């Protein structure tokens, strides 16, 4: 179960009970509904970073573009950006607590770093694009919308797993040990 | 009752940012606890080696779903206080399919990659850079993707509606499926890895049972609602019930007939009298100024009036209004009162002629009764402001078809039909007047299609027999912005007692509401000219003077291709420097039968809060001829309450033709670069 290829003196702690962790995640989501009136989200904050980058390179082009333009001159001024920062902080805290924080490229033992990072980059581009199209990712659309019983979120969830399983065989080698 | 930041339109405040940061910490912490800082563990779900994704995700989904249902059931929160994302089948099917491929390739999804990065995973960092790049690509190719982005837009659609189940039934079925999935993935892990510590464990049994019991408990907490109006909550929260009982004991939930009669005659603003009897009885007689709303539609119809002014319900007796009041109060309405003794009491105590009364009346009381009788039983006095005041306050800015249906026949109500004449001649809302929108526009100072000056507009309205005190309802075909341009004519004359009918005539026809082909009898009137009412129309000099000033927002509502300069019907292509593109179509939804309606106010408020920093920001809206921009003006000023909205009527027609004015042309800029 130990991820990674390098060795540390301190062994990472085993993972918690996934069902109870799931309940805890559900309660965080519930708090988000009750306090913000909106679910949890990740891709929205990242897309804002993309818009901010685009603003810094080509401001007038970005402001006049149809999609990013709607976010105004300061796209980072948005609650999901702050939620994303929080996600990093919370993740770091938990990883340190469980001795799981270490610099590494997670991959199968027989896989080159280049192949793994290539897949990660290509997957990221697809996910970034798809999240904008579907107006959310696994967090904002599938989980948050699913718990609200929205039809579109269930459709997204089903399609996500269907194509994930269909594509899994083609990219399996990155995990071969 | 909890007020969410979304419902308060406060998601853009620093308080919201801070709270989002804290919630994000909780989110990241739990994701990492789940072991989702490992791409190998995440990808395991696709190779049946580690099914934690299924276990965590569905446990979380069920927990939040049940938790929220219980909060709603207890009346602590309402679903309309939460942002409900639209269902767009095309976008979400294609998006889901692409996402799945990206997920299995990258081994991450955006949220888990964040905790992966926090835990030092370089592949997570690379994945996140990819996500940033994918987002930028999406923006760059948006004009191509746009069709897909909105393909199959259903608006807010609940899954249980899609499959034709009750909400509680769906939740129970979904919970059972999730529990079955838990047991299945435990078995899968056992087969694939030989390790499945939770398989058949007392923990998993207890956990499964707890989820199913909680899901089943919803049937007890909120049984299937008998009336749509009561769907928010059927079990009374203890706190609300206590205040309700307190108010009933003190008699604070009643209002006396004499009191109401006086308030109505005084034209008290924000007073809504609702007749909850069947429409047939309402037609025979109702208290003047009352609106007729079916019980099931009360909450929806009155939402603009929630906790603003007074809502008074009446029927013949007291039982029905009391039930309706209880239901509204549970949904957060704290300003609902009952008319003591109902309509009968009102007739006995206010309208019964002095001569028929057994009890002696003082001179003053007798005079009061006579005044009430003159007001409430006499013919409509349309010259008096007082006469139409109750209609005025009961009229929301965007009126729904059912509300208009209940208002037909109210004195002083005038319906204006803006559809092409053949359509009007075939069938229209009874009593409505046909107006050709172009009769409100003309060439002014060389610029075509400008809204006419007040005197000319007043002359047109005089020919229609309209009076300054009339309540106007504007009805369009599938161009909802026809109503808002006509509304600009009324705004220019300071006639704010108007509403536009949401959904247009198509909705009216779709609902098979009454229509006829009779031309109304009109007596020419002398509509007063108010030359000073228009403080909202601006010219190019004013726009030019505001360009680039901090805090000023210029919104170009034309279709995106005209904004970018790809297309043009004018002297030059492009847009005003610094203008933001927000096509007017973004504020609309098109349903079946070409029914075009405004998006829900909450959605509009959320969208515009992204563009406009504050409610008092100076906002200038324009399009090509002022037509489409009138709709955005209406949305901002009348639906969302932005205080300083200006309308550049001459728009791009004038701006493009005045070659000395600066423009930005993206298409040209790109060509030049290449």
Tab-separated table of N, CA, C and O in Angstrom, chain B residues 74-183:
chain	number	residue	atom	x	y	z
B	74	UNK	N	-36.471	20.038	8.463
B	74	UNK	CA	-36.654	20.763	9.718
B	74	UNK	C	-36.941	22.245	9.481
B	74	UNK	O	-37.156	22.988	10.421
B	75	UNK	N	-36.881	22.649	8.239
B	75	UNK	CA	-37.180	24.051	7.925
B	75	UNK	C	-36.021	24.982	8.226
B	75	UNK	O	-36.211	26.187	8.342
B	76	UNK	N	-34.807	24.453	8.393
B	76	UNK	CA	-33.666	25.316	8.734
B	76	UNK	C	-33.035	25.945	7.506
B	76	UNK	O	-32.297	26.900	7.590
B	77	UNK	N	-33.286	25.346	6.385
B	77	UNK	CA	-32.717	25.897	5.153
B	77	UNK	C	-33.690	25.588	4.024
B	77	UNK	O	-34.470	24.642	4.117
B	78	UNK	N	-33.678	26.423	3.003
B	78	UNK	CA	-34.534	26.169	1.856
B	78	UNK	C	-33.659	25.892	0.643
B	78	UNK	O	-32.590	26.490	0.496
B	79	UNK	N	-34.128	25.018	-0.219
B	79	UNK	CA	-33.310	24.657	-1.383
B	79	UNK	C	-33.030	25.859	-2.276
B	79	UNK	O	-31.998	25.927	-2.928
B	80	UNK	N	-33.949	26.842	-2.299
B	80	UNK	CA	-33.702	27.978	-3.193
B	80	UNK	C	-32.635	28.920	-2.639
B	80	UNK	O	-32.312	29.925	-3.244
B	81	UNK	N	-32.117	28.598	-1.445
B	81	UNK	CA	-31.006	29.392	-0.915
B	81	UNK	C	-29.659	28.833	-1.371
B	81	UNK	O	-28.614	29.339	-0.991
B	82	UNK	N	-29.725	27.739	-2.119
B	82	UNK	CA	-28.495	27.099	-2.588
B	82	UNK	C	-28.434	27.221	-4.102
B	82	UNK	O	-29.464	27.118	-4.776
B	83	UNK	N	-27.249	27.462	-4.604
B	83	UNK	CA	-27.080	27.581	-6.047
B	83	UNK	C	-27.273	26.202	-6.676
B	83	UNK	O	-26.512	25.282	-6.396
B	84	UNK	N	-28.298	26.062	-7.488
B	84	UNK	CA	-28.566	24.791	-8.154
B	84	UNK	C	-28.098	24.919	-9.597
B	84	UNK	O	-28.639	25.709	-10.360
B	85	UNK	N	-27.074	24.165	-9.936
B	85	UNK	CA	-26.484	24.287	-11.273
B	85	UNK	C	-27.464	23.803	-12.336
B	85	UNK	O	-28.217	22.868	-12.086
B	86	UNK	N	-27.445	24.419	-13.497
B	86	UNK	CA	-28.360	23.976	-14.541
B	86	UNK	C	-27.946	22.612	-15.078
B	86	UNK	O	-26.773	22.249	-15.038
B	87	UNK	N	-28.924	21.865	-15.524
B	87	UNK	CA	-28.634	20.616	-16.224
B	87	UNK	C	-28.554	20.935	-17.713
B	87	UNK	O	-29.496	21.495	-18.276
B	88	UNK	N	-27.397	20.642	-18.309
B	88	UNK	CA	-27.212	20.878	-19.739
B	88	UNK	C	-26.700	19.565	-20.310
B	88	UNK	O	-25.518	19.257	-20.200
B	89	UNK	N	-27.611	18.783	-20.848
B	89	UNK	CA	-27.266	17.400	-21.188
B	89	UNK	C	-26.056	17.300	-22.113
B	89	UNK	O	-25.128	16.544	-21.842
B	90	UNK	N	-26.053	18.062	-23.205
B	90	UNK	CA	-24.961	17.962	-24.169
B	90	UNK	C	-23.619	18.217	-23.514
B	90	UNK	O	-22.679	17.420	-23.625
B	91	UNK	N	-23.539	19.350	-22.791
B	91	UNK	CA	-22.277	19.755	-22.170
B	91	UNK	C	-21.848	18.751	-21.111
B	91	UNK	O	-20.668	18.417	-20.989
B	92	UNK	N	-22.803	18.245	-20.338
B	92	UNK	CA	-22.420	17.379	-19.232
B	92	UNK	C	-22.121	15.951	-19.686
B	92	UNK	O	-21.297	15.273	-19.068
B	93	UNK	N	-22.750	15.516	-20.759
B	93	UNK	CA	-22.407	14.183	-21.289
B	93	UNK	C	-21.003	14.228	-21.911
B	93	UNK	O	-20.118	13.447	-21.531
B	94	UNK	N	-20.779	15.177	-22.816
B	94	UNK	CA	-19.465	15.256	-23.467
B	94	UNK	C	-18.389	15.600	-22.429
B	94	UNK	O	-17.301	15.015	-22.426
B	95	UNK	N	-18.722	16.559	-21.534
B	95	UNK	CA	-17.771	16.930	-20.480
B	95	UNK	C	-17.420	15.722	-19.620
B	95	UNK	O	-16.254	15.482	-19.316
B	96	UNK	N	-18.418	14.933	-19.235
B	96	UNK	CA	-18.185	13.755	-18.395
B	96	UNK	C	-17.302	12.740	-19.112
B	96	UNK	O	-16.375	12.182	-18.521
B	97	UNK	N	-17.575	12.521	-20.409
B	97	UNK	CA	-16.791	11.533	-21.168
B	97	UNK	C	-15.328	11.969	-21.280
B	97	UNK	O	-14.410	11.177	-21.050
B	98	UNK	N	-15.103	13.256	-21.593
B	98	UNK	CA	-13.729	13.757	-21.690
B	98	UNK	C	-13.045	13.712	-20.328
B	98	UNK	O	-11.876	13.345	-20.198
B	99	UNK	N	-13.802	14.090	-19.298
B	99	UNK	CA	-13.245	14.143	-17.954
B	99	UNK	C	-12.752	12.760	-17.521
B	99	UNK	O	-11.667	12.621	-16.954
B	100	UNK	N	-13.564	11.729	-17.812
B	100	UNK	CA	-13.191	10.370	-17.396
B	100	UNK	C	-11.862	9.947	-18.006
B	100	UNK	O	-11.013	9.368	-17.327
B	101	UNK	N	-11.681	10.275	-19.281
B	101	UNK	CA	-10.418	9.922	-19.957
B	101	UNK	C	-9.260	10.672	-19.298
B	101	UNK	O	-8.204	10.097	-18.992
B	102	UNK	N	-9.478	11.979	-19.054
B	102	UNK	CA	-8.434	12.786	-18.425
B	102	UNK	C	-8.098	12.289	-17.027
B	102	UNK	O	-6.935	12.255	-16.616
B	103	UNK	N	-9.118	11.883	-16.304
B	103	UNK	CA	-8.962	11.399	-14.931
B	103	UNK	C	-8.078	10.141	-14.916
B	103	UNK	O	-7.096	10.051	-14.170
B	104	UNK	N	-8.382	9.177	-15.781
B	104	UNK	CA	-7.639	7.918	-15.744
B	104	UNK	C	-6.225	8.106	-16.321
B	104	UNK	O	-5.272	7.468	-15.877
B	105	UNK	N	-6.070	9.021	-17.262
B	105	UNK	CA	-4.725	9.297	-17.789
B	105	UNK	C	-3.861	9.985	-16.744
B	105	UNK	O	-2.732	9.586	-16.474
B	106	UNK	N	-4.434	11.047	-16.161
B	106	UNK	CA	-3.656	11.863	-15.242
B	106	UNK	C	-3.533	11.251	-13.860
B	106	UNK	O	-2.605	11.558	-13.115
B	107	UNK	N	-4.489	10.397	-13.517
B	107	UNK	CA	-4.467	9.835	-12.170
B	107	UNK	C	-4.946	10.812	-11.118
B	107	UNK	O	-4.830	10.548	-9.915
B	108	UNK	N	-5.451	11.943	-11.550
B	108	UNK	CA	-5.904	12.963	-10.609
B	108	UNK	C	-7.209	13.565	-11.106
B	108	UNK	O	-7.499	13.517	-12.291
B	109	UNK	N	-7.945	14.199	-10.184
B	109	UNK	CA	-8.969	15.152	-10.574
B	109	UNK	C	-8.575	16.472	-9.882
B	109	UNK	O	-7.655	16.473	-9.079
B	110	UNK	N	-9.207	17.571	-10.206
B	110	UNK	CA	-8.693	18.853	-9.702
B	110	UNK	C	-8.536	18.937	-8.176
B	110	UNK	O	-7.503	19.372	-7.677
B	111	UNK	N	-9.550	18.498	-7.420
B	111	UNK	CA	-9.491	18.610	-5.960
B	111	UNK	C	-8.411	17.726	-5.369
B	111	UNK	O	-7.639	18.140	-4.493
B	112	UNK	N	-8.327	16.491	-5.864
B	112	UNK	CA	-7.341	15.566	-5.307
B	112	UNK	C	-5.922	15.977	-5.719
B	112	UNK	O	-4.980	15.798	-4.953
B	113	UNK	N	-5.805	16.559	-6.925
B	113	UNK	CA	-4.477	17.021	-7.344
B	113	UNK	C	-3.984	18.132	-6.421
B	113	UNK	O	-2.783	18.263	-6.164
B	114	UNK	N	-4.920	18.941	-5.897
B	114	UNK	CA	-4.520	19.996	-4.964
B	114	UNK	C	-3.896	19.392	-3.720
B	114	UNK	O	-2.829	19.830	-3.276
B	115	UNK	N	-4.512	18.352	-3.162
B	115	UNK	CA	-3.916	17.750	-1.965
B	115	UNK	C	-2.675	16.934	-2.342
B	115	UNK	O	-1.742	16.817	-1.546
B	116	UNK	N	-2.673	16.394	-3.549
B	116	UNK	CA	-1.473	15.699	-4.031
B	116	UNK	C	-0.292	16.657	-4.089
B	116	UNK	O	0.815	16.346	-3.647
B	117	UNK	N	-0.550	17.856	-4.624
B	117	UNK	CA	0.500	18.877	-4.688
B	117	UNK	C	0.961	19.253	-3.284
B	117	UNK	O	2.161	19.354	-3.015
B	118	UNK	N	-0.018	19.403	-2.382
B	118	UNK	CA	0.329	19.751	-1.005
B	118	UNK	C	1.196	18.665	-0.379
B	118	UNK	O	2.046	18.944	0.467
B	119	UNK	N	1.000	17.424	-0.794
B	119	UNK	CA	1.791	16.318	-0.237
B	119	UNK	C	3.067	16.068	-1.044
B	119	UNK	O	3.723	15.056	-0.874
B	120	UNK	N	3.371	16.979	-1.988
B	120	UNK	CA	4.651	16.915	-2.678
B	120	UNK	C	4.675	16.113	-3.957
B	120	UNK	O	5.747	15.833	-4.489
B	121	UNK	N	3.508	15.745	-4.507
B	121	UNK	CA	3.508	14.939	-5.721
B	121	UNK	C	3.749	15.828	-6.946
B	121	UNK	O	2.941	16.710	-7.266
B	122	UNK	N	4.841	15.564	-7.657
B	122	UNK	CA	5.180	16.379	-8.829
B	122	UNK	C	4.193	16.109	-9.966
B	122	UNK	O	3.837	17.005	-10.726
B	123	UNK	N	3.713	14.864	-10.050
B	123	UNK	CA	2.732	14.572	-11.104
B	123	UNK	C	1.447	15.369	-10.884
B	123	UNK	O	0.746	15.719	-11.843
B	124	UNK	N	1.128	15.668	-9.619
B	124	UNK	CA	-0.054	16.484	-9.332
B	124	UNK	C	0.153	17.911	-9.829
B	124	UNK	O	-0.752	18.523	-10.398
B	125	UNK	N	1.370	18.422	-9.610
B	125	UNK	CA	1.681	19.787	-10.075
B	125	UNK	C	1.539	19.865	-11.601
B	125	UNK	O	0.915	20.792	-12.128
B	126	UNK	N	2.121	18.863	-12.275
B	126	UNK	CA	2.050	18.859	-13.745
B	126	UNK	C	0.600	18.745	-14.206
B	126	UNK	O	0.163	19.423	-15.132
B	127	UNK	N	-0.170	17.901	-13.524
B	127	UNK	CA	-1.583	17.744	-13.859
B	127	UNK	C	-2.312	19.086	-13.707
B	127	UNK	O	-3.083	19.498	-14.579
B	128	UNK	N	-2.038	19.783	-12.606
B	128	UNK	CA	-2.720	21.062	-12.355
B	128	UNK	C	-2.362	22.093	-13.427
B	128	UNK	O	-3.215	22.864	-13.864
B	129	UNK	N	-1.086	22.089	-13.838
B	129	UNK	CA	-0.695	22.995	-14.930
B	129	UNK	C	-1.507	22.660	-16.173
B	129	UNK	O	-1.942	23.555	-16.920
B	130	UNK	N	-1.717	21.357	-16.392
B	130	UNK	CA	-2.543	20.932	-17.511
B	130	UNK	C	-3.967	21.467	-17.395
B	130	UNK	O	-4.558	21.924	-18.373
B	131	UNK	N	-4.514	21.422	-16.175
B	131	UNK	CA	-5.883	21.906	-15.966
B	131	UNK	C	-5.965	23.401	-16.290
B	131	UNK	O	-6.906	23.863	-16.937
B	132	UNK	N	-4.944	24.153	-15.834
B	132	UNK	CA	-4.902	25.589	-16.149
B	132	UNK	C	-4.892	25.767	-17.665
B	132	UNK	O	-5.665	26.554	-18.226
B	133	UNK	N	-4.032	24.981	-18.337
B	133	UNK	CA	-3.945	25.076	-19.794
B	133	UNK	C	-5.254	24.690	-20.471
B	133	UNK	O	-5.699	25.358	-21.406
B	134	UNK	N	-5.899	23.639	-19.978
B	134	UNK	CA	-7.171	23.204	-20.543
B	134	UNK	C	-8.239	24.273	-20.399
B	134	UNK	O	-9.061	24.473	-21.301
B	135	UNK	N	-8.217	24.992	-19.271
B	135	UNK	CA	-9.184	26.068	-19.053
B	135	UNK	C	-8.952	27.197	-20.052
B	135	UNK	O	-9.905	27.766	-20.598
B	136	UNK	N	-7.669	27.523	-20.264
B	136	UNK	CA	-7.345	28.607	-21.204
B	136	UNK	C	-7.764	28.195	-22.620
B	136	UNK	O	-8.355	28.985	-23.359
B	137	UNK	N	-7.475	26.920	-22.971
B	137	UNK	CA	-7.898	26.425	-24.287
B	137	UNK	C	-9.402	26.557	-24.461
B	137	UNK	O	-9.900	26.955	-25.513
B	138	UNK	N	-10.135	26.217	-23.404
B	138	UNK	CA	-11.592	26.291	-23.462
B	138	UNK	C	-12.031	27.718	-23.790
B	138	UNK	O	-12.899	27.941	-24.628
B	139	UNK	N	-11.398	28.676	-23.111
B	139	UNK	CA	-11.746	30.082	-23.360
B	139	UNK	C	-11.432	30.483	-24.795
B	139	UNK	O	-12.229	31.142	-25.455
B	140	UNK	N	-10.275	30.049	-25.280
B	140	UNK	CA	-9.861	30.445	-26.627
B	140	UNK	C	-10.793	29.868	-27.686
B	140	UNK	O	-11.027	30.484	-28.714
B	141	UNK	N	-11.291	28.650	-27.436
B	141	UNK	CA	-12.141	28.011	-28.435
B	141	UNK	C	-13.620	28.124	-28.109
B	141	UNK	O	-14.441	27.403	-28.662
B	142	UNK	N	-13.925	29.045	-27.183
B	142	UNK	CA	-15.304	29.105	-26.688
B	142	UNK	C	-16.318	29.344	-27.803
B	142	UNK	O	-17.403	28.769	-27.804
B	143	UNK	N	-15.951	30.199	-28.770
B	143	UNK	CA	-16.929	30.507	-29.820
B	143	UNK	C	-17.304	29.259	-30.615
B	143	UNK	O	-18.419	29.131	-31.086
B	144	UNK	N	-16.348	28.316	-30.718
B	144	UNK	CA	-16.625	27.074	-31.438
B	144	UNK	C	-17.458	26.122	-30.571
B	144	UNK	O	-18.348	25.417	-31.047
B	145	UNK	N	-17.138	26.136	-29.255
B	145	UNK	CA	-17.752	25.166	-28.337
B	145	UNK	C	-19.123	25.621	-27.859
B	145	UNK	O	-19.914	24.841	-27.369
B	146	UNK	N	-19.389	26.906	-28.016
B	146	UNK	CA	-20.567	27.505	-27.402
B	146	UNK	C	-21.849	26.706	-27.645
B	146	UNK	O	-22.683	26.559	-26.753
B	147	UNK	N	-21.980	26.175	-28.857
B	147	UNK	CA	-23.180	25.411	-29.192
B	147	UNK	C	-23.330	24.227	-28.236
B	147	UNK	O	-24.409	23.959	-27.700
B	148	UNK	N	-22.208	23.540	-28.008
B	148	UNK	CA	-22.221	22.376	-27.130
B	148	UNK	C	-22.433	22.790	-25.674
B	148	UNK	O	-23.112	22.110	-24.909
B	149	UNK	N	-21.852	23.936	-25.318
B	149	UNK	CA	-21.889	24.430	-23.934
B	149	UNK	C	-23.322	24.636	-23.465
B	149	UNK	O	-23.621	24.553	-22.279
B	150	UNK	N	-24.212	24.919	-24.398
B	150	UNK	CA	-25.607	25.171	-24.015
B	150	UNK	C	-26.548	24.128	-24.614
B	150	UNK	O	-27.764	24.278	-24.540
B	151	UNK	N	-25.976	23.052	-25.196
B	151	UNK	CA	-26.829	22.069	-25.871
B	151	UNK	C	-27.632	21.246	-24.872
B	151	UNK	O	-27.063	20.623	-23.985
B	152	UNK	N	-28.932	21.264	-25.026
B	152	UNK	CA	-29.797	20.482	-24.134
B	152	UNK	C	-29.980	21.126	-22.781
B	152	UNK	O	-30.136	20.439	-21.770
B	153	UNK	N	-29.978	22.455	-22.742
B	153	UNK	CA	-30.135	23.184	-21.479
B	153	UNK	C	-31.538	22.969	-20.915
B	153	UNK	O	-32.523	23.286	-21.559
B	154	UNK	N	-31.603	22.402	-19.726
B	154	UNK	CA	-32.899	22.117	-19.096
B	154	UNK	C	-33.186	23.070	-17.953
B	154	UNK	O	-34.200	22.923	-17.272
B	155	UNK	N	-32.282	23.995	-17.676
B	155	UNK	CA	-32.432	24.794	-16.460
B	155	UNK	C	-32.189	23.899	-15.259
B	155	UNK	O	-31.512	22.877	-15.366
B	156	UNK	N	-32.741	24.282	-14.092
B	156	UNK	CA	-32.585	23.439	-12.914
B	156	UNK	C	-33.503	22.230	-13.049
B	156	UNK	O	-34.702	22.386	-13.175
B	157	UNK	N	-32.889	21.054	-13.045
B	157	UNK	CA	-33.692	19.841	-13.219
B	157	UNK	C	-33.273	18.822	-12.163
B	157	UNK	O	-32.091	18.500	-12.029
B	158	UNK	N	-34.223	18.355	-11.386
B	158	UNK	CA	-33.898	17.398	-10.345
B	158	UNK	C	-33.989	15.978	-10.908
B	158	UNK	O	-34.882	15.667	-11.700
B	159	UNK	N	-33.058	15.123	-10.449
B	159	UNK	CA	-32.995	13.766	-10.993
B	159	UNK	C	-34.288	13.008	-10.736
B	159	UNK	O	-34.738	12.235	-11.579
B	160	UNK	N	-34.914	13.243	-9.553
B	160	UNK	CA	-36.142	12.488	-9.269
B	160	UNK	C	-37.266	12.918	-10.205
B	160	UNK	O	-38.134	12.125	-10.546
B	161	UNK	N	-37.240	14.171	-10.669
B	161	UNK	CA	-38.237	14.607	-11.656
B	161	UNK	C	-37.970	13.909	-12.984
B	161	UNK	O	-38.897	13.453	-13.652
B	162	UNK	N	-36.671	13.819	-13.345
B	162	UNK	CA	-36.317	13.189	-14.618
B	162	UNK	C	-36.805	11.745	-14.690
B	162	UNK	O	-37.230	11.279	-15.730
B	163	UNK	N	-36.704	11.030	-13.555
B	163	UNK	CA	-37.089	9.625	-13.595
B	163	UNK	C	-38.507	9.416	-13.078
B	163	UNK	O	-38.968	8.285	-12.986
B	164	UNK	N	-39.191	10.495	-12.750
B	164	UNK	CA	-40.596	10.404	-12.358
B	164	UNK	C	-40.829	9.756	-11.007
B	164	UNK	O	-41.776	9.005	-10.813
B	165	UNK	N	-39.917	10.041	-10.037
B	165	UNK	CA	-40.119	9.493	-8.690
B	165	UNK	C	-40.366	10.634	-7.716
B	165	UNK	O	-40.132	11.793	-8.037
B	166	UNK	N	-40.810	10.295	-6.515
B	166	UNK	CA	-40.899	11.305	-5.472
B	166	UNK	C	-39.480	11.549	-4.952
B	166	UNK	O	-38.604	10.705	-5.100
B	167	UNK	N	-39.277	12.701	-4.341
B	167	UNK	CA	-37.957	13.029	-3.832
B	167	UNK	C	-37.480	11.990	-2.816
B	167	UNK	O	-36.377	11.456	-2.922
B	168	UNK	N	-38.336	11.684	-1.854
B	168	UNK	CA	-37.964	10.724	-0.813
B	168	UNK	C	-37.728	9.332	-1.394
B	168	UNK	O	-36.808	8.631	-0.977
B	169	UNK	N	-38.558	8.943	-2.349
B	169	UNK	CA	-38.407	7.636	-2.976
B	169	UNK	C	-37.079	7.530	-3.696
B	169	UNK	O	-36.373	6.529	-3.603
B	170	UNK	N	-36.722	8.604	-4.392
B	170	UNK	CA	-35.461	8.617	-5.124
B	170	UNK	C	-34.277	8.513	-4.160
B	170	UNK	O	-33.327	7.761	-4.400
B	171	UNK	N	-34.348	9.280	-3.075
B	171	UNK	CA	-33.243	9.269	-2.105
B	171	UNK	C	-33.058	7.868	-1.526
B	171	UNK	O	-31.930	7.364	-1.412
B	172	UNK	N	-34.168	7.208	-1.185
B	172	UNK	CA	-34.071	5.862	-0.624
B	172	UNK	C	-33.481	4.902	-1.660
B	172	UNK	O	-32.573	4.126	-1.353
B	173	UNK	N	-33.973	4.979	-2.888
B	173	UNK	CA	-33.464	4.085	-3.932
B	173	UNK	C	-31.973	4.330	-4.165
B	173	UNK	O	-31.181	3.385	-4.288
B	174	UNK	N	-31.592	5.593	-4.182
B	174	UNK	CA	-30.184	5.916	-4.420
B	174	UNK	C	-29.310	5.421	-3.266
B	174	UNK	O	-28.211	4.902	-3.475
B	175	UNK	N	-29.805	5.583	-2.042
B	175	UNK	CA	-29.042	5.117	-0.877
B	175	UNK	C	-28.861	3.599	-0.935
B	175	UNK	O	-27.772	3.079	-0.674
B	176	UNK	N	-29.943	2.889	-1.293
B	176	UNK	CA	-29.849	1.431	-1.399
B	176	UNK	C	-28.816	1.033	-2.459
B	176	UNK	O	-28.020	0.116	-2.261
B	177	UNK	N	-28.818	1.777	-3.573
B	177	UNK	CA	-27.851	1.479	-4.632
B	177	UNK	C	-26.426	1.723	-4.155
B	177	UNK	O	-25.508	0.944	-4.448
B	178	UNK	N	-26.229	2.810	-3.419
B	178	UNK	CA	-24.886	3.117	-2.915
B	178	UNK	C	-24.423	2.034	-1.951
B	178	UNK	O	-23.272	1.579	-2.001
B	179	UNK	N	-25.318	1.603	-1.062
B	179	UNK	CA	-24.962	0.549	-0.104
B	179	UNK	C	-24.598	-0.738	-0.864
B	179	UNK	O	-23.604	-1.398	-0.556
B	180	UNK	N	-25.407	-1.058	-1.875
B	180	UNK	CA	-25.102	-2.244	-2.683
B	180	UNK	C	-23.731	-2.089	-3.338
B	180	UNK	O	-22.945	-3.040	-3.398
B	181	UNK	N	-23.432	-0.865	-3.796
B	181	UNK	CA	-22.129	-0.606	-4.419
B	181	UNK	C	-21.001	-0.809	-3.411
B	181	UNK	O	-19.949	-1.367	-3.748
B	182	UNK	N	-21.209	-0.386	-2.157
B	182	UNK	CA	-20.180	-0.582	-1.126
B	182	UNK	C	-19.860	-2.070	-0.984
B	182	UNK	O	-18.707	-2.478	-0.945
B	183	UNK	N	-20.906	-2.888	-0.872
B	183	UNK	CA	-20.707	-4.330	-0.681
B	183	UNK	C	-20.052	-4.940	-1.914
B	183	UNK	O	-19.195	-5.810	-1.809
